[in-house]
Amino acid sequence: MTAGVTLPQAATGSRATGRPRRIPREWQLAAADPPKDFEAQASPLLRRVLWSRRAVIVDTHDFLHAEEAHLHPPEMMMSLTPAVQMVSEAIQTGRRIAIFGDYDADGVTATAVLQRGLTAAGADVVTYIPHRVNDGYGLSREGLEELHRQGAGLVISCDCGTNSVDVVAQRPVGLQLIVTDHHLPAPEIARPDALLNPHQPGDVYPFKELSGAGVAFKLVQGLEQTGLGGLDGAVLEQLTQLVAVGAIADVVNLLDENRTLVRRGLVEMEERPLPGIRALIETGMLRRPLNSTAIGFQLAPRINAAGRMDDARLALDLLLADDMEVARPLGEQMESHNQSRRQATDTALSQALERLEEEGVPDSAIVLADERWSLGLVGLIAGRLVDAYNMPAFVLNRGESESRGSARSVDGFNVVDALTSCTGVLSRFGGHQAAAGFACADEDLPALINGLQEFAAGKRPEGGWSRVMPIDAEVGFDELSTEAVEDLALLEPFGQGNRPPRFCGRGLVLKAATAFGGEREHLKLWLGGSERVIESVAWRRGAYIDDYRRLAQRGQRLDVLFSPEVSRWDGEATVRLELEDVRAAAS
């Protein structure tokens, strides 16, 4: 290993015999340490992180105590007041209200937020969750007609509908429609009776980055102010659990109001978890207290697995369960689906990697279509390919006449803009900058592939897409006490806009290396520094075990990027590092 060669960053669940592509990363160390008078009451390690992020953290106290912050008044959102009036009138007159949801974790949690909130307010509620394969994404004429046949006089959508211009215009006569959504508007947007989307033109709501569950919550928050039924502050606090899962799962910006909602949700999950949340924790054997990482990588994928492998209605029923006798068997079914999802993803990913090895990796964007990859997996495959090759990825399930797919992005590339450039060959698309869904006729696939790659080539910076790694501070192992690392939890929740703390350690001695996991797919290194040895983990890097064993035998010195965490086992707390990048130490 020579200076500047990185530990491969392909978080792909790679095949045991395969070696992921090497992707160099640019390390960007914070300019300086904080002055002595900066947040003097905070621990030294926490102070250094706060200082490095001072451009984002406007008020340190509010940031560290986000759960205490006030939420923005819901009536500031365009059309929320008339939407509340429509819902209130429907409840008071006994009209049935239907919720049109979506099958991903954000859509399911948004649906559960509305159903729990409306039920508490005394509404007669029915729900409809489209099937990923049979119905596809978003509002559909057939779904609205079915809800109308079931006696619904008012339909509220969750996490979809902003761009469903024709469906909304052709809804059943007399059916009122409220759209709650957070996706970016197209040039022409739908005209329901009320559209709640902070991104829509003219909306002055002060925070634009709410998830679908967050927008649904604002409607319930506005309804609570009317004093209907048993909908009160306690119910709202309970619903923040669902909002937290939706926000983290949909990778929205975890600052401002999202930060407050997620922090409150994490507290509720620990103190008063909904039966469905508790069932997921128990069946998945998740550690408590939950943090944003556990939700993003363990709990939310289990909710998503229902819609990917079967029917998202299972996930909704779980989140609506009011006792453990109902929730526990549903949680066990979700766990089974999650195991199946993981196995299917690994198989599909191996097939995608083989395709790229045979056909060659393009320079600008990956666009792959295959009839073997189910609609429930294409988004996961796209995400793994982005991690592996650091370029935008568009992955499609090729059907008999139409192909449907998902897109995932890299920093600086807007997949919605890319899809917009190919409008002429797309039958539909929608999403946001980092992720989107789309469909096209099979006969238009060659034109779509060429169009997406040409668009990406025009946006690609010289030298490739940036993979800059901002570093909060360079530290020695003597600074990583359990108390200091535990203090970093005050920065939770981590996610988009607020990544986990990242540190640099230099000149560390590689003492030993081993591979672990069912297929030996992960790598564990023991690193020595400051007269201390710390266990470190590199996920999905087990293919490199032979290299690191050889380096350990000669006591190779390394520079590493890592995020620290406190691991507890059998009553003992120790610091462990999650490695993000490794280089030979500069001589």
XYZ file of C-alpha atoms in Angstrom:
587
model
C 0.000 0.000 0.000
C 1.390 3.390 -0.940
C 0.484 6.832 0.345
C -2.729 8.092 -1.163
C -4.177 4.657 -1.962
C -7.435 4.288 -0.080
C -9.286 1.446 1.473
C -11.963 0.693 -1.171
C -15.186 2.516 -0.444
C -17.614 0.151 -2.170
C -20.360 -0.475 0.380
C -21.821 -3.047 -1.932
C -22.144 -6.260 0.012
C -19.568 -7.505 -2.447
C -19.155 -11.104 -3.442
C -16.708 -13.040 -1.307
C -14.394 -13.494 -4.293
C -14.751 -9.969 -5.630
C -12.747 -6.869 -4.769
C -14.645 -3.583 -4.915
C -13.419 -0.732 -7.028
C -10.878 1.606 -5.416
C -12.193 5.163 -5.180
C -9.740 7.805 -3.883
C -11.250 10.390 -1.584
C -10.164 13.917 -0.814
C -9.607 14.581 2.889
C -10.672 18.070 3.955
C -9.546 18.920 7.486
C -11.275 21.723 9.405
C -9.161 24.856 9.228
C -8.376 25.352 12.922
C -9.190 24.396 16.477
C -11.691 26.523 18.436
C -10.579 29.585 20.423
C -10.422 29.111 24.194
C -13.628 31.045 24.870
C -15.762 29.047 22.394
C -18.399 26.921 24.199
C -16.097 26.518 27.152
C -18.681 24.462 29.051
C -18.638 21.664 26.450
C -16.167 18.771 26.514
C -13.011 19.293 24.370
C -13.956 16.762 21.680
C -17.503 18.122 21.346
C -16.165 21.701 21.193
C -13.983 20.794 18.231
C -16.919 19.349 16.293
C -19.160 22.325 17.080
C -16.439 24.708 15.938
C -15.899 22.875 12.655
C -19.646 23.126 11.930
C -20.224 26.695 13.075
C -21.355 27.721 9.572
C -24.346 25.349 9.881
C -25.044 25.521 13.613
C -26.543 28.975 14.080
C -27.297 28.625 17.806
C -25.369 25.978 19.729
C -27.863 25.723 22.597
C -30.826 25.271 20.266
C -28.868 22.724 18.238
C -27.867 20.619 21.239
C -31.329 20.864 22.816
C -33.446 20.663 19.669
C -36.215 18.712 21.399
C -37.039 21.860 23.382
C -37.458 24.063 20.298
C -40.890 25.245 19.209
C -42.315 23.935 15.954
C -43.273 26.369 13.222
C -46.971 27.332 13.262
C -48.704 24.922 10.863
C -50.938 27.639 9.442
C -47.871 29.221 7.826
C -47.963 26.429 5.227
C -49.902 27.337 2.107
C -53.438 25.873 2.006
C -53.160 24.281 5.452
C -55.945 26.361 6.987
C -58.533 25.442 4.309
C -57.333 21.818 4.509
C -57.984 21.797 8.270
C -61.431 23.275 7.649
C -62.262 20.534 5.119
C -61.146 17.789 7.488
C -62.982 19.327 10.438
C -66.215 19.609 8.435
C -65.909 16.000 7.278
C -65.480 14.808 10.866
C -68.332 16.923 12.205
C -70.748 15.796 9.471
C -69.722 12.123 9.666
C -68.309 11.956 6.137
C -65.811 9.177 5.562
C -62.196 10.265 5.083
C -59.817 8.116 3.046
C -56.022 8.203 3.177
C -54.135 7.415 -0.033
C -50.656 6.383 1.094
C -47.432 5.155 -0.434
C -45.459 1.952 -0.050
C -42.044 3.192 1.153
C -41.125 3.903 4.784
C -41.855 7.627 4.519
C -45.208 7.020 2.834
C -46.239 4.305 5.310
C -45.275 6.378 8.349
C -47.088 9.402 6.872
C -50.199 7.254 6.416
C -49.942 6.016 10.012
C -49.527 9.611 11.258
C -52.736 10.649 9.498
C -54.747 7.583 10.466
C -53.776 7.789 14.136
C -54.334 11.548 14.230
C -57.673 11.500 12.401
C -58.947 8.567 14.444
C -58.084 10.411 17.664
C -60.041 13.398 16.316
C -63.105 11.186 15.837
C -62.974 10.616 12.087
C -64.311 7.636 10.139
C -61.141 6.609 8.283
C -60.205 4.085 5.601
C -56.772 3.684 4.032
C -55.388 2.674 0.672
C -51.749 1.706 0.103
C -50.848 1.014 -3.535
C -48.972 -2.182 -4.321
C -45.505 -1.479 -5.715
C -45.833 -3.968 -8.605
C -49.578 -4.024 -9.293
C -50.331 -0.319 -8.841
C -47.054 1.560 -9.125
C -46.086 4.818 -7.473
C -48.351 7.742 -6.703
C -51.957 8.741 -7.004
C -53.970 6.647 -9.422
C -57.397 7.104 -10.928
C -58.267 3.495 -10.022
C -57.302 4.055 -6.389
C -59.377 7.210 -6.063
C -62.354 5.519 -7.690
C -62.053 2.581 -5.292
C -62.020 4.893 -2.277
C -65.018 6.761 -3.675
C -66.869 3.436 -4.001
C -66.066 2.780 -0.355
C -67.980 5.911 0.567
C -65.141 8.386 0.994
C -66.164 12.003 0.515
C -62.657 13.331 1.205
C -59.304 11.769 0.265
C -55.960 12.855 1.717
C -52.819 11.715 -0.080
C -49.508 11.038 1.680
C -46.086 11.549 0.138
C -47.448 11.832 -3.409
C -49.725 13.804 -5.716
C -48.013 17.135 -6.375
C -47.311 16.305 -10.006
C -50.330 14.038 -10.668
C -51.993 16.663 -12.838
C -54.298 14.435 -14.905
C -55.258 12.062 -12.079
C -56.258 14.947 -9.830
C -58.188 16.706 -12.601
C -60.091 13.498 -13.473
C -60.953 12.394 -9.925
C -64.530 11.237 -9.268
C -67.086 14.038 -9.320
C -67.804 15.362 -5.847
C -64.707 13.836 -4.263
C -62.706 16.356 -2.245
C -58.933 15.875 -2.381
C -56.130 17.150 -0.156
C -52.575 16.396 -1.294
C -49.816 16.223 1.331
C -46.414 15.813 -0.279
C -42.806 16.992 -0.163
C -41.510 16.115 -3.630
C -40.209 18.808 -5.937
C -42.928 20.313 -8.144
C -42.803 19.949 -11.927
C -43.409 23.034 -14.097
C -47.124 22.139 -14.038
C -48.551 20.959 -10.713
C -51.827 19.355 -9.706
C -54.802 21.410 -8.530
C -56.555 19.509 -5.715
C -58.851 21.247 -3.242
C -55.774 21.858 -1.071
C -52.092 21.182 -1.786
C -49.737 20.968 1.203
C -46.172 20.976 -0.074
C -43.665 23.549 1.215
C -41.822 23.373 -2.125
C -44.773 24.640 -4.160
C -44.450 28.120 -5.673
C -45.585 30.874 -3.349
C -45.384 28.850 -0.132
C -43.696 30.919 2.618
C -43.366 28.108 5.139
C -39.950 28.757 6.774
C -38.616 25.185 6.482
C -38.816 23.440 3.124
C -37.180 20.075 3.874
C -39.946 18.204 5.689
C -40.450 14.530 4.841
C -43.786 13.183 3.652
C -44.490 12.131 7.244
C -43.514 15.619 8.375
C -46.037 17.314 6.060
C -48.756 14.890 7.215
C -47.835 15.750 10.806
C -48.305 19.487 10.106
C -51.866 18.777 8.968
C -52.561 16.843 12.177
C -50.899 19.607 14.193
C -53.214 22.137 12.586
C -56.202 19.888 13.245
C -55.220 19.538 16.921
C -55.589 23.275 17.345
C -59.331 22.961 16.575
C -59.876 20.879 19.732
C -61.663 18.006 17.979
C -62.133 14.661 19.750
C -59.248 13.219 21.715
C -56.527 14.730 19.526
C -54.194 16.551 21.907
C -50.560 17.318 22.609
C -49.886 13.835 23.972
C -51.066 12.262 20.716
C -48.870 14.651 18.718
C -45.819 13.715 20.774
C -46.580 10.022 20.211
C -46.756 10.645 16.459
C -43.247 12.120 16.412
C -41.953 8.512 16.537
C -43.428 7.922 13.098
C -42.188 11.269 11.788
C -38.668 10.440 12.983
C -38.651 7.142 11.081
C -40.036 8.765 7.916
C -37.524 11.632 7.988
C -34.490 9.410 8.538
C -35.656 6.799 6.012
C -36.237 9.403 3.298
C -32.848 11.069 3.901
C -34.237 14.582 4.284
C -32.178 17.375 5.811
C -32.002 16.813 9.587
C -31.763 20.437 10.615
C -34.306 22.992 11.856
C -37.797 21.521 12.351
C -36.776 18.042 11.211
C -34.134 17.990 13.928
C -36.706 18.906 16.568
C -39.225 16.325 15.386
C -36.655 13.532 15.180
C -35.174 14.333 18.608
C -38.650 14.260 20.138
C -39.400 11.033 18.310
C -36.255 9.372 19.642
C -37.252 10.318 23.191
C -40.748 8.901 22.662
C -39.364 5.653 21.230
C -37.301 5.163 24.354
C -39.926 6.158 26.911
C -43.260 5.236 25.279
C -42.644 3.231 22.099
C -45.626 2.428 19.929
C -46.307 -1.335 19.964
C -45.254 -1.612 16.318
C -41.944 0.161 16.976
C -41.343 -2.016 20.024
C -42.092 -5.168 18.002
C -39.543 -4.164 15.347
C -36.947 -3.528 18.048
C -37.558 -6.879 19.712
C -37.822 -9.091 16.623
C -34.795 -7.429 15.044
C -32.891 -7.527 18.368
C -31.997 -3.850 18.010
C -30.037 -2.164 20.750
C -31.687 0.533 22.822
C -31.737 3.426 23.104
C -32.298 3.779 19.374
C -30.338 6.420 17.525
C -30.605 7.754 13.986
C -28.104 5.201 12.662
C -30.132 2.283 14.054
C -33.305 3.700 12.516
C -31.689 4.352 9.138
C -29.888 1.036 8.774
C -31.992 -1.372 10.830
C -35.528 -0.242 11.684
C -36.521 1.659 8.519
C -35.280 -1.099 6.168
C -37.564 -3.539 7.979
C -40.532 -1.251 7.306
C -39.468 -0.869 3.686
C -39.051 -4.627 3.310
C -42.812 -5.179 3.492
C -43.438 -3.128 0.347
C -40.352 -4.425 -1.411
C -41.029 -8.127 -0.881
C -44.812 -8.335 -0.399
C -47.376 -5.657 0.486
C -46.735 -2.425 2.407
C -50.110 -2.889 4.107
C -48.338 -5.262 6.492
C -46.070 -2.424 7.656
C -49.023 -0.078 8.076
C -50.960 -2.641 10.123
C -47.893 -3.019 12.350
C -47.556 0.737 12.950
C -51.282 1.018 13.692
C -51.283 -1.883 16.191
C -52.306 -0.837 19.704
C -51.071 -3.861 21.648
C -48.150 -6.273 21.528
C -50.313 -9.338 20.928
C -51.170 -7.909 17.519
C -47.814 -6.231 16.871
C -45.422 -9.065 17.716
C -46.493 -11.583 15.008
C -46.569 -8.762 12.455
C -43.041 -7.805 13.512
C -41.927 -11.406 13.008
C -43.342 -11.366 9.472
C -41.484 -8.114 8.790
C -38.253 -9.637 10.057
C -38.700 -12.573 7.688
C -39.305 -10.205 4.770
C -36.197 -8.249 5.727
C -34.041 -11.369 5.633
C -35.443 -12.222 2.202
C -34.842 -8.677 1.032
C -31.186 -8.810 2.074
C -30.569 -12.094 0.267
C -32.346 -10.921 -2.886
C -30.414 -7.633 -2.855
C -27.067 -9.424 -2.627
C -27.987 -11.654 -5.573
C -29.206 -8.761 -7.713
C -26.181 -6.651 -6.843
C -23.817 -9.435 -7.890
C -25.636 -9.604 -11.227
C -25.308 -5.832 -11.680
C -21.603 -5.907 -10.876
C -21.093 -8.743 -13.361
C -22.885 -6.689 -16.028
C -20.571 -3.765 -15.394
C -17.488 -5.987 -15.492
C -18.584 -7.416 -18.830
C -19.875 -4.213 -20.452
C -17.496 -1.753 -18.836
C -18.199 1.026 -16.366
C -19.313 4.260 -18.064
C -17.619 7.562 -17.280
C -20.652 9.642 -16.359
C -23.646 7.608 -15.088
C -24.681 3.979 -14.680
C -27.948 3.025 -16.393
C -28.923 -0.655 -16.199
C -32.159 -2.518 -16.933
C -32.817 -6.194 -16.225
C -35.959 -8.321 -16.019
C -34.477 -10.249 -13.072
C -34.479 -7.241 -10.732
C -37.795 -6.669 -9.000
C -39.262 -3.220 -8.510
C -38.668 -3.574 -4.795
C -34.922 -3.901 -5.283
C -33.981 -1.431 -8.022
C -33.594 1.493 -5.602
C -31.363 -0.558 -3.313
C -29.195 -1.675 -6.231
C -28.885 1.909 -7.459
C -27.795 3.065 -4.015
C -25.147 0.361 -3.748
C -23.802 1.188 -7.214
C -23.495 4.856 -6.258
C -21.435 3.788 -3.238
C -19.297 1.488 -5.367
C -18.573 3.767 -8.324
C -19.296 7.284 -7.054
C -21.487 8.263 -9.976
C -25.256 8.615 -10.496
C -27.071 5.306 -10.963
C -30.378 4.583 -12.725
C -31.582 0.988 -12.343
C -34.722 -0.419 -13.964
C -36.893 -3.500 -13.771
C -37.463 -4.382 -17.421
C -41.063 -5.450 -17.945
C -42.865 -6.931 -20.935
C -43.688 -3.528 -22.379
C -42.701 -0.924 -19.781
C -39.616 -0.574 -17.582
C -39.762 1.091 -14.190
C -36.793 2.182 -12.179
C -35.191 4.175 -9.383
C -32.383 6.720 -9.461
C -29.831 7.591 -6.800
C -27.414 10.483 -6.931
C -24.029 11.810 -5.845
C -23.257 15.241 -4.401
C -23.733 17.934 -7.006
C -26.001 15.984 -9.367
C -29.793 16.393 -9.456
C -31.477 13.233 -10.745
C -34.792 15.046 -11.260
C -33.036 17.477 -13.618
C -31.530 14.497 -15.445
C -34.924 12.842 -15.846
C -36.501 16.136 -16.899
C -33.987 16.299 -19.753
C -35.409 12.958 -20.974
C -39.099 13.842 -20.647
C -39.760 12.895 -24.263
C -39.024 9.199 -23.645
C -40.423 8.909 -20.094
C -44.011 7.973 -19.339
C -43.718 9.415 -15.796
C -41.165 10.379 -13.159
C -40.878 12.181 -9.849
C -38.704 12.585 -6.787
C -36.107 14.932 -5.385
C -32.475 15.799 -5.993
C -30.962 12.657 -4.475
C -33.544 10.011 -5.431
C -36.347 9.553 -7.925
C -38.599 7.027 -9.610
C -39.343 6.841 -13.333
C -40.795 4.690 -16.105
C -40.510 4.361 -19.858
C -41.627 2.064 -22.675
C -39.143 -0.721 -23.369
C -38.692 0.494 -26.932
C -37.470 3.839 -25.555
C -34.832 2.327 -23.260
C -31.872 2.889 -25.638
C -32.819 6.542 -26.033
C -33.223 6.920 -22.261
C -29.835 5.355 -21.553
C -28.128 7.635 -24.073
C -29.980 10.697 -22.826
C -29.150 10.136 -19.156
C -25.501 9.424 -19.844
C -25.172 12.456 -22.113
C -26.800 14.690 -19.491
C -24.517 13.313 -16.766
C -21.454 13.726 -19.003
C -22.318 17.406 -19.404
C -22.527 17.853 -15.620
C -19.549 15.698 -14.640
C -16.657 17.768 -13.250
C -13.208 17.296 -14.683
C -11.637 14.382 -12.869
C -14.968 12.842 -11.873
C -17.635 13.449 -9.283
C -16.334 14.929 -6.051
C -15.981 12.681 -3.044
C -14.718 15.184 -0.521
C -14.496 13.919 3.080
C -14.867 16.843 5.521
C -13.010 16.112 8.767
C -14.019 17.726 12.045
C -10.611 17.377 13.701
C -7.375 15.424 13.850
C -7.240 13.596 17.179
C -5.069 11.277 19.177
C -6.360 8.110 20.790
C -5.838 9.685 24.217
C -8.735 12.058 23.405
C -11.195 9.214 22.725
C -12.393 8.392 26.228
C -15.820 6.765 26.597
C -17.106 9.944 28.257
C -15.862 12.162 25.420
C -17.352 9.907 22.735
C -20.668 9.625 24.591
C -20.865 13.449 24.640
C -20.971 13.384 20.845
C -24.464 11.861 21.092
C -25.660 15.404 21.851
C -25.171 16.032 18.121
C -27.826 13.414 17.224
C -29.768 12.912 15.026
C -27.205 12.238 12.314
C -28.098 12.154 8.648
C -28.448 14.471 5.684
C -27.133 17.922 6.650
C -25.651 16.641 9.928
C -23.300 13.731 9.310
C -21.770 11.770 12.202
C -18.572 13.309 13.603
C -15.583 12.361 11.480
C -12.030 12.427 12.792
C -8.573 11.772 11.435
C -5.897 9.722 13.191
C -2.367 9.691 11.810
C 0.551 7.336 12.150
C -1.438 4.565 13.805
C 0.154 1.128 13.973
C -1.801 -1.762 12.445
C -1.527 -4.470 15.109
C -3.817 -7.177 13.694
C -6.614 -7.796 11.188
C -9.404 -10.328 10.806
C -12.547 -10.828 8.720
C -15.933 -11.517 10.269
C -19.586 -11.944 9.341
C -21.533 -14.854 7.889
C -19.535 -14.672 4.654
C -16.474 -13.005 6.177
C -17.564 -9.853 4.382
C -16.509 -7.341 7.063
C -13.053 -6.291 8.195
C -11.823 -5.686 11.741
C -8.540 -3.929 12.466
C -6.749 -3.281 15.749
C -4.989 0.074 15.624
C -2.415 1.342 18.105
C -1.794 4.954 19.033
C -1.004 6.994 22.150
C -0.038 3.768 23.972
C -3.567 2.450 23.380
C -5.085 -0.118 21.004
C -8.637 0.402 19.688
C -10.780 -2.051 17.742
C -11.928 -0.667 14.387
C -14.464 -1.956 11.873
C -14.644 -1.487 8.087
C -18.007 -2.739 6.861
C -18.096 -4.823 3.663
C -14.321 -4.755 3.218
C -13.584 -8.386 4.112
C -12.259 -9.091 0.617
C -9.080 -7.220 1.625
C -8.228 -9.314 4.671
C -5.103 -10.893 3.122
C -3.682 -7.459 2.295
C -4.197 -6.177 5.816
C -2.813 -9.274 7.480
C 0.407 -8.797 5.540
C 0.501 -5.131 6.551
C -0.083 -6.073 10.195
C 2.824 -8.505 10.128
C 5.210 -5.666 9.339
C 3.544 -3.155 11.684
C 2.349 -0.822 8.914
C 1.522 2.707 10.059
C -1.783 4.085 8.777
C -3.684 7.356 8.519
C -7.410 6.727 8.995
C -10.742 8.532 8.861
C -13.272 7.285 11.376
C -16.391 7.910 13.396
C -16.149 6.757 17.034
C -18.877 5.044 19.016
C -19.232 3.485 22.454
C -19.845 -0.258 22.352
C -21.342 -1.965 25.408
C -21.005 -5.642 26.109
C -21.566 -7.542 29.339
C -21.660 -4.312 31.336
C -18.387 -2.986 29.917
C -18.177 0.137 27.747
C -15.406 0.473 25.159
C -14.691 2.837 22.300
C -14.844 1.377 18.792
C -14.090 3.092 15.491
C -16.055 2.790 12.244
C -13.515 3.292 9.486
C -14.398 5.335 6.414
C -11.029 5.598 4.705
C -7.505 4.242 5.253
C -4.155 5.284 3.800
C -0.558 4.397 4.411
C 0.852 6.989 6.789
C 2.726 9.789 5.126
C 6.423 9.405 5.765
